[in-house]
mmCIF file of C-alpha atoms and ligand atoms in Angstrom:
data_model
loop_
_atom_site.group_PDB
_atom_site.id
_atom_site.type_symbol
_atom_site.label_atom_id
_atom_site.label_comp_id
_atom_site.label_asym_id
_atom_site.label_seq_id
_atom_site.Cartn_x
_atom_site.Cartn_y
_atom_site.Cartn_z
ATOM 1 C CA UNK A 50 81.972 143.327 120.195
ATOM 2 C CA UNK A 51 84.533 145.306 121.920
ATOM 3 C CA UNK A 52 88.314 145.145 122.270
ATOM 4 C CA UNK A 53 88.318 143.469 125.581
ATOM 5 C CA UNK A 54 85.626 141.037 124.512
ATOM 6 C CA UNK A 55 87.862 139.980 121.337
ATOM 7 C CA UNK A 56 90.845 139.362 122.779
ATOM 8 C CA UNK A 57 88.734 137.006 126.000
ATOM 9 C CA UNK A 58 87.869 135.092 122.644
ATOM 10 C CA UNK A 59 91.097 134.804 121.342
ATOM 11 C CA UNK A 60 92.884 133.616 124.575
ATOM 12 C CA UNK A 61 89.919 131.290 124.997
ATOM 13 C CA UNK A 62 90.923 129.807 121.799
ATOM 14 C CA UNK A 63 94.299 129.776 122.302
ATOM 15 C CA UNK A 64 94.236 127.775 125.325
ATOM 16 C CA UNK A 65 91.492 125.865 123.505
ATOM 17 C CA UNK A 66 94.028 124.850 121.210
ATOM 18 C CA UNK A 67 96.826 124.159 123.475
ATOM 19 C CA UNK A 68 94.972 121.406 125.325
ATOM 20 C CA UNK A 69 94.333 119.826 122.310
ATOM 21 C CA UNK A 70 97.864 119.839 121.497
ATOM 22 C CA UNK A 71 99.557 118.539 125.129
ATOM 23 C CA UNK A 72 97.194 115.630 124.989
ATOM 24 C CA UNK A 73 97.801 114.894 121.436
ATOM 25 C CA UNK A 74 101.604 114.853 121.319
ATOM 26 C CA UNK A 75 102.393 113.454 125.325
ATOM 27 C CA UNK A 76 106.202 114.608 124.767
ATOM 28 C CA UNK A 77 107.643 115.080 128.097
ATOM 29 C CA UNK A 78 111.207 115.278 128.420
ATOM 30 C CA UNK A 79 113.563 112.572 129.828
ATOM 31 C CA UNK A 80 113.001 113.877 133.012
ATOM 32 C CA UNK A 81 109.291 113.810 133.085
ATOM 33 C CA UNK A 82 108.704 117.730 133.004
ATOM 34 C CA UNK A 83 105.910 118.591 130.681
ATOM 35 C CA UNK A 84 106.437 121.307 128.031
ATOM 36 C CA UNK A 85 105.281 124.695 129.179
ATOM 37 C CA UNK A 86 102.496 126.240 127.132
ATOM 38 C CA UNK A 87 105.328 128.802 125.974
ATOM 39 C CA UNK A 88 107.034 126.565 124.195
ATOM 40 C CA UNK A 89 104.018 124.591 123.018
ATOM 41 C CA UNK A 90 103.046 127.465 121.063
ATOM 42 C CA UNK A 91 106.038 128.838 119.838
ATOM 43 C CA UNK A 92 108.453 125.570 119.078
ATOM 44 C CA UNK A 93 108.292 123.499 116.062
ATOM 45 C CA UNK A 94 106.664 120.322 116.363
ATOM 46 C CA UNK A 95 108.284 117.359 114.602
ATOM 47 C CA UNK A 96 111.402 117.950 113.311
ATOM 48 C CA UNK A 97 112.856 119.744 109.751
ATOM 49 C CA UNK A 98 112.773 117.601 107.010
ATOM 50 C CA UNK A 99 115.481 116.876 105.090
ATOM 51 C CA UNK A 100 116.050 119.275 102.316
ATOM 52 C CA UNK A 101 119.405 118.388 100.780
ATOM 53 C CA UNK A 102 119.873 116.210 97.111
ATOM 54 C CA UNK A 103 123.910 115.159 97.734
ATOM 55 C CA UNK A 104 122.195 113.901 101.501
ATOM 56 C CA UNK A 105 118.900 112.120 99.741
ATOM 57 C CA UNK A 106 121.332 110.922 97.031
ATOM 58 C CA UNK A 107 124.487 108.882 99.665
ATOM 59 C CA UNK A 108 122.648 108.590 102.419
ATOM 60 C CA UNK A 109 119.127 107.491 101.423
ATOM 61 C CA UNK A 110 119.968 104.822 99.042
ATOM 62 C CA UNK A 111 120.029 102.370 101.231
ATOM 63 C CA UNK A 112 117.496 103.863 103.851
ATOM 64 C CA UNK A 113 115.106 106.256 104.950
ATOM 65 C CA UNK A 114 117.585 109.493 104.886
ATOM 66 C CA UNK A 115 117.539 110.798 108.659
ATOM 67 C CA UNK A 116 116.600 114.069 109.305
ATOM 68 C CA UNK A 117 119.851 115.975 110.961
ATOM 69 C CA UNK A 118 117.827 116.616 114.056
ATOM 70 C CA UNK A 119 117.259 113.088 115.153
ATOM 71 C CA UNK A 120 121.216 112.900 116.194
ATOM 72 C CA UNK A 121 123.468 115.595 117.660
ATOM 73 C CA UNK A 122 126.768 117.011 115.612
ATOM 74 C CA UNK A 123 128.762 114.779 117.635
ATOM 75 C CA UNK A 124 127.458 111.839 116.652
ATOM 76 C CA UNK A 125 126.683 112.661 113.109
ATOM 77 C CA UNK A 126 130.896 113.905 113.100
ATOM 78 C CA UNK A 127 131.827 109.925 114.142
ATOM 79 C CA UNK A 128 129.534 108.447 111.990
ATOM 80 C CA UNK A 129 130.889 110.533 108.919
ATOM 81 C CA UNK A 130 134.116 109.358 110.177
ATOM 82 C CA UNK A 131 133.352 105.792 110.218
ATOM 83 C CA UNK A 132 131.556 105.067 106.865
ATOM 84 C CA UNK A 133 133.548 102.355 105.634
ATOM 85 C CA UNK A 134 132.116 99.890 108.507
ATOM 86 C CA UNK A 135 128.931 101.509 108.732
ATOM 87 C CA UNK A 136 126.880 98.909 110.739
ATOM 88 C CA UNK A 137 128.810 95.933 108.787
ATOM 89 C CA UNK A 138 128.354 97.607 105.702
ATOM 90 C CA UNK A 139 130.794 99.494 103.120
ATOM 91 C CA UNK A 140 128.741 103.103 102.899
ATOM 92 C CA UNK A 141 131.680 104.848 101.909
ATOM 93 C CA UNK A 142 131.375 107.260 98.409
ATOM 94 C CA UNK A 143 133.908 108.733 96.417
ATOM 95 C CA UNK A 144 133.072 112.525 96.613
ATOM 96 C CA UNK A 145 133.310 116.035 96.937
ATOM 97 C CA UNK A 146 130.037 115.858 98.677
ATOM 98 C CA UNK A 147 131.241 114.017 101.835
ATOM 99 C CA UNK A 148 132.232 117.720 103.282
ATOM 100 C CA UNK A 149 128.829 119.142 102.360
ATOM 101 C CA UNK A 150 127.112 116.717 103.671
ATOM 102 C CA UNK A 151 129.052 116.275 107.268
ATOM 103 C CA UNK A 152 128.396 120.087 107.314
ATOM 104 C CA UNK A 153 124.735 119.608 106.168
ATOM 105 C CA UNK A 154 124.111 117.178 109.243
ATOM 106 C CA UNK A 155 126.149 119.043 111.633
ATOM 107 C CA UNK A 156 124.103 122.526 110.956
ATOM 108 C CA UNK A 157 120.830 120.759 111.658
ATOM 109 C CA UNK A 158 121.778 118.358 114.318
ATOM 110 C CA UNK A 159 119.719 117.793 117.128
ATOM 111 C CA UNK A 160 121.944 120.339 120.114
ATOM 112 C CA UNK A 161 121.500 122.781 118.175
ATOM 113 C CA UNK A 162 117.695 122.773 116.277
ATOM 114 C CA UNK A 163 114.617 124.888 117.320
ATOM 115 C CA UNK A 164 112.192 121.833 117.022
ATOM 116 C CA UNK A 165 111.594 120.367 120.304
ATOM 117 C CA UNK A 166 111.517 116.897 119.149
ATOM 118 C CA UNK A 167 114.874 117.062 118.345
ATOM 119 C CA UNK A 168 115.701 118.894 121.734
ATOM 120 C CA UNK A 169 113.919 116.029 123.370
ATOM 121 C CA UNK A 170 116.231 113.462 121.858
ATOM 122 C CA UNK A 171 119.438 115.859 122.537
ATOM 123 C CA UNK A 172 118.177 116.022 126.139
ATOM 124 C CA UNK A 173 118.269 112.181 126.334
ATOM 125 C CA UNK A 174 121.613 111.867 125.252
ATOM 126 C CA UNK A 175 124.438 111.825 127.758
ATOM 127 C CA UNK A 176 126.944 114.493 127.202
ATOM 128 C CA UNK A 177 130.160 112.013 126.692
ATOM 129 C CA UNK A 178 128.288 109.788 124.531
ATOM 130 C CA UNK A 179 128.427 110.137 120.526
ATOM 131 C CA UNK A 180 125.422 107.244 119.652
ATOM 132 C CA UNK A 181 125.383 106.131 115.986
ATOM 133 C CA UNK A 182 121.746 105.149 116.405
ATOM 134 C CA UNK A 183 118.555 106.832 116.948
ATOM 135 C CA UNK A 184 117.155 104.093 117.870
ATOM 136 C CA UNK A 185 119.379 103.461 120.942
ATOM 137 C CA UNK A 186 118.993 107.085 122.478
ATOM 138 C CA UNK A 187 116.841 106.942 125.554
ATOM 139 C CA UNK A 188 114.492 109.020 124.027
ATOM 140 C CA UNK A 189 113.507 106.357 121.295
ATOM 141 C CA UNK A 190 113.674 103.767 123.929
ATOM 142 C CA UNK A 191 111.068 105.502 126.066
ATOM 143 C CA UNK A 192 108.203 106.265 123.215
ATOM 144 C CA UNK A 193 109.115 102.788 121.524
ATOM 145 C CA UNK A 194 109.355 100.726 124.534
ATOM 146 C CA UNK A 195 105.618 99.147 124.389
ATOM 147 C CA UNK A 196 105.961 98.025 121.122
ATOM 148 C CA UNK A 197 106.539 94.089 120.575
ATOM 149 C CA UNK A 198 109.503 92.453 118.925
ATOM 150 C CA UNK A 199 107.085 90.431 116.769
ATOM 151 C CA UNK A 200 106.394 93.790 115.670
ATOM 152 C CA UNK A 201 109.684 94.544 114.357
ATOM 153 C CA UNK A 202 112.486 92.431 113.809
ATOM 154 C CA UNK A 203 109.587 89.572 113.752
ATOM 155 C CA UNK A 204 107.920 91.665 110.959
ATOM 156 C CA UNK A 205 109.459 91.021 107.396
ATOM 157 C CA UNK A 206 107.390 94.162 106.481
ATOM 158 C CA UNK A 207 109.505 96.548 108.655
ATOM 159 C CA UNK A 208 112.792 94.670 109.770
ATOM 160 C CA UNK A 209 114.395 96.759 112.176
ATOM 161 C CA UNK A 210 113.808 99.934 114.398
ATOM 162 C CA UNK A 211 116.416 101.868 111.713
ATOM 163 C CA UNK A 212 112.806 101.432 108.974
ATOM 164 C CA UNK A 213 110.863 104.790 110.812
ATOM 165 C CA UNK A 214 109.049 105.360 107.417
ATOM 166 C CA UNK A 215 107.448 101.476 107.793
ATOM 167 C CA UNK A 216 105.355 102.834 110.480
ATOM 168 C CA UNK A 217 105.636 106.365 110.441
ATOM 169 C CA UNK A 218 103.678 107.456 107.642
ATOM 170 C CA UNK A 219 104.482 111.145 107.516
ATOM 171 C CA UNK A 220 108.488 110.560 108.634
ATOM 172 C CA UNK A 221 109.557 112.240 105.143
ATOM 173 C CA UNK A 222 107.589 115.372 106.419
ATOM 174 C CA UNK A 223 109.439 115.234 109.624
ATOM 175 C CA UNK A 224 106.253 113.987 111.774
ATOM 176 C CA UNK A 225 106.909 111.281 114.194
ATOM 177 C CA UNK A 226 103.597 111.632 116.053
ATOM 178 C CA UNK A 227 102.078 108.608 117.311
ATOM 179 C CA UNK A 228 98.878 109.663 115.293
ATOM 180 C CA UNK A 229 100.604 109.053 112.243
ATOM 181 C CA UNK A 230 101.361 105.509 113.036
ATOM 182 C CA UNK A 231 100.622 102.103 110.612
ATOM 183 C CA UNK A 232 102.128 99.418 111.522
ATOM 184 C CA UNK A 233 102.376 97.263 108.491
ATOM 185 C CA UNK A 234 100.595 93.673 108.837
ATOM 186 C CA UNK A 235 99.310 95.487 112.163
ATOM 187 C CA UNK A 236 97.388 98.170 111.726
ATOM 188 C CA UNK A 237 97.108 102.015 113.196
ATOM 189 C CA UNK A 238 98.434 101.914 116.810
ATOM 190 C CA UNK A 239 95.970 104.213 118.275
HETATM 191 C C1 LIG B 257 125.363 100.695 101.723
HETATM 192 C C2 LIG B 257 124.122 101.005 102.419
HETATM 193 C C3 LIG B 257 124.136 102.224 103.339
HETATM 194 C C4 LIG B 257 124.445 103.518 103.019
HETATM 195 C C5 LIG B 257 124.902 104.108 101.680
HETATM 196 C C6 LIG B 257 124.213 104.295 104.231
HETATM 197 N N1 LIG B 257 123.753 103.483 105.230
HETATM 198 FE FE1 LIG B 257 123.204 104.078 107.081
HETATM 199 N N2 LIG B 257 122.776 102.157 107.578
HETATM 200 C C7 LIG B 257 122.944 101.056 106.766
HETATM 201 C C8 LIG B 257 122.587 99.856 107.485
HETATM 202 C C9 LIG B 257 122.624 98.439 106.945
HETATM 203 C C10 LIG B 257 122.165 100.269 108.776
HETATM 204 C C11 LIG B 257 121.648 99.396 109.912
HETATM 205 C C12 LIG B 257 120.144 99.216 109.712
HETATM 206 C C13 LIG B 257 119.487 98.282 110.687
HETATM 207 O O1 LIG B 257 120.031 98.022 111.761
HETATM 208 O O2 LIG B 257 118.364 97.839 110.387
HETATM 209 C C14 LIG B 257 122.289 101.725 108.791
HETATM 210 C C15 LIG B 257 121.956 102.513 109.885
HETATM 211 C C16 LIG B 257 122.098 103.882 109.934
HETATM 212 C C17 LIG B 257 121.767 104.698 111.095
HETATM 213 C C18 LIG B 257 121.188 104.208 112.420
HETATM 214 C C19 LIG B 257 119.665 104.121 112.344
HETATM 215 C C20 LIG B 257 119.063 103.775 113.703
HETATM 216 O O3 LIG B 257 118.846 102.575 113.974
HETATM 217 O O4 LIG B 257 118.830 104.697 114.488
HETATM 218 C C21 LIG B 257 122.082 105.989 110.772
HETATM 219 C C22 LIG B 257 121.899 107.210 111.663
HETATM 220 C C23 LIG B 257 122.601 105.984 109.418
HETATM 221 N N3 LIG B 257 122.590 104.686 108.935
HETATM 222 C C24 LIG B 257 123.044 107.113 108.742
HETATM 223 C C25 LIG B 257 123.585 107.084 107.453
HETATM 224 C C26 LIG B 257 124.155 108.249 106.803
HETATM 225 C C27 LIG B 257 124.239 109.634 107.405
HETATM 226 C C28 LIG B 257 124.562 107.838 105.572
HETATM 227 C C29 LIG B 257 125.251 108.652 104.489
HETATM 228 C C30 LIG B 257 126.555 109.136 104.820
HETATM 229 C C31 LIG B 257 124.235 106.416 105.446
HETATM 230 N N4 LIG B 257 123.667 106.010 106.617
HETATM 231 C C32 LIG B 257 124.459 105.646 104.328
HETATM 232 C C33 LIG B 257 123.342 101.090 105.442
HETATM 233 C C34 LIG B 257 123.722 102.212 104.734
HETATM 234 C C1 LIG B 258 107.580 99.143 114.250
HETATM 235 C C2 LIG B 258 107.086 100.457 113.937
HETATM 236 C C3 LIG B 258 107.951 101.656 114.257
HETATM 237 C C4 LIG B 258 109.204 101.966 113.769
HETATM 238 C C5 LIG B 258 110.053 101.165 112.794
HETATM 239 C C6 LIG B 258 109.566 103.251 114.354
HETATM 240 N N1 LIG B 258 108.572 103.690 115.172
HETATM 241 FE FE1 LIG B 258 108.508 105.442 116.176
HETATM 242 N N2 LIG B 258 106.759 104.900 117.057
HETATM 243 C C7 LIG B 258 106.045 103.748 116.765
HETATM 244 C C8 LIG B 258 104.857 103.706 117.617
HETATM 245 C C9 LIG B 258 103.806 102.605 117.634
HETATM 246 C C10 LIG B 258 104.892 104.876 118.409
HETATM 247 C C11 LIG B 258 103.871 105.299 119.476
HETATM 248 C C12 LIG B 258 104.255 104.592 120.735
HETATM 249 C C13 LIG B 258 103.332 104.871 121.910
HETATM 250 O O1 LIG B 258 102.636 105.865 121.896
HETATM 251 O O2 LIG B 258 103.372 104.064 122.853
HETATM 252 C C14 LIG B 258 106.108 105.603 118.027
HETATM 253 C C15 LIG B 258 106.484 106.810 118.575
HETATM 254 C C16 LIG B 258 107.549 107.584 118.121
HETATM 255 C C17 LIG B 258 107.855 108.900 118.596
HETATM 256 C C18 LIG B 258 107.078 109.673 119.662
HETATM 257 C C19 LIG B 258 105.790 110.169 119.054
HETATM 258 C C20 LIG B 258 104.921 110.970 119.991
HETATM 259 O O3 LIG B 258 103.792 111.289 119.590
HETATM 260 O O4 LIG B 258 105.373 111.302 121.098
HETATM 261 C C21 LIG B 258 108.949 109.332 117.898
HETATM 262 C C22 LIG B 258 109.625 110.676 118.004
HETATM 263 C C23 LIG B 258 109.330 108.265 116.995
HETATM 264 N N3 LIG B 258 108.456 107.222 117.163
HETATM 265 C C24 LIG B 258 110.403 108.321 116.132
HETATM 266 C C25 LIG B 258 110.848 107.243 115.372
HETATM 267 C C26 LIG B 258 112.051 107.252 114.557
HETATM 268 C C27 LIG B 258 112.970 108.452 114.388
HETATM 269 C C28 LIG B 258 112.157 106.013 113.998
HETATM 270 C C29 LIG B 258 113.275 105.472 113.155
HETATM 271 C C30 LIG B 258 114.648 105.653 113.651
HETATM 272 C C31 LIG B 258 111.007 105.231 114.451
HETATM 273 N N4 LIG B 258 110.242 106.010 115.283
HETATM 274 C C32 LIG B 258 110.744 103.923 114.091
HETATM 275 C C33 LIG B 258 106.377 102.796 115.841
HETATM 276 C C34 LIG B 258 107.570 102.738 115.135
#
């Protein structure tokens, strides 16, 4: 083969590949625009797991610990701020690591992360608003919103929207796709 014929068989692969991935992972943003093939290619899918004990330790003890790109700094600063009626409960802890941890969140928050998932979410999110919940950002709304409450809150096996790792099977790894559904008692959602 020559040079020109190698390189028509790696652009042939490449968009190959890239159709495969926009019909996989239909992740428009909130205004409808699909993702270029630019930042198909070169943009993180999912979004970066989380990677920090003192976080794991406070903050996943009572759930599945958030990855800092689902919310943006703002909202991560008021929840910090607000632990001691943290969605009825008392989730404040007596530490040093409450600093590390805001900062933790804040450095991997969703404004200002590569991975386009997370952008998506930021992009959702209107500028004056600081929301405590993932689950209430347009974003979520949208790629939830054909999912029944029997589901859900009807489901004693997942409980609540806040439970992503009921039905998400990779959520730890920072993969949300819809591929990677089970709903429990339900089944894969394909
Ligand atoms: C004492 C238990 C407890 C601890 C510790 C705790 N949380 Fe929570 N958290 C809750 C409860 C309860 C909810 C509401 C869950 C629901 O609605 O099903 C919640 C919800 C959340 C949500 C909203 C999830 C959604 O619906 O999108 C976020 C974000 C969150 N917690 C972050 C944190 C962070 C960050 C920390 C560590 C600083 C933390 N939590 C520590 C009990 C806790
Ligand atoms: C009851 C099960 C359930 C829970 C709990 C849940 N999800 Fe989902 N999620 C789904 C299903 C089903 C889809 C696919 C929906 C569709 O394609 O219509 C989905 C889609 C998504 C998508 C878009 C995936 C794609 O391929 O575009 C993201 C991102 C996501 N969920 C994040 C989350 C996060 C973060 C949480 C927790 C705060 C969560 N989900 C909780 C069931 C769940």
């Amino acid at each position: 083969m020559n040079r020109k014929i190698i390189l028509g068989a790696v652009i042939t692969t490449l968009l190959a590949s890239s159709g495969v991935a926009m019909s996989d992972d239909d992740d428009d943003d909130h205004d409808g625009r699909k993702r270029g093939l630019f930042s198909r290619f070169f943009s993180k899918a999912g979004v970066t797991p989380v990677n920090n004990q003192p976080y794991i330790d406070e903050c996943g003890s009572c759930h599945f610990a958030f990855q800092p790109g689902l919310l943006p700094a703002r909202s991560w600063k008021k929840l910090m701020g607000g632990l001691d009626d943290h969605f009825g409960e008392n989730a404040e802890f007596d530490s040093a690591d409450a600093q590390k941890i805001l900062n933790y969140l804040v450095a991997g928050a969703a404004d200002t992360s590569s991975a386009h998932r997370s952008q998506s979410i930021n992009n959702s999110i209107p500028r004056n608003s600081a929301p405590l919940r993932i689950s209430e950002t347009r974003y979520f709304l949208r790629k939830h919103d054909e999912i029944p409450p029997r589901y859900v809150t009807g489901n004693p096996k997942v409980g609540s929207f806040s439970n992503c790792e009921k039905c998400h099977t990779e959520a730890a790894k920072g993969s949300f796709s819809e591929h990677g559904v089970h709903i429990p008692g339900v089944g894969r959602w394909d």
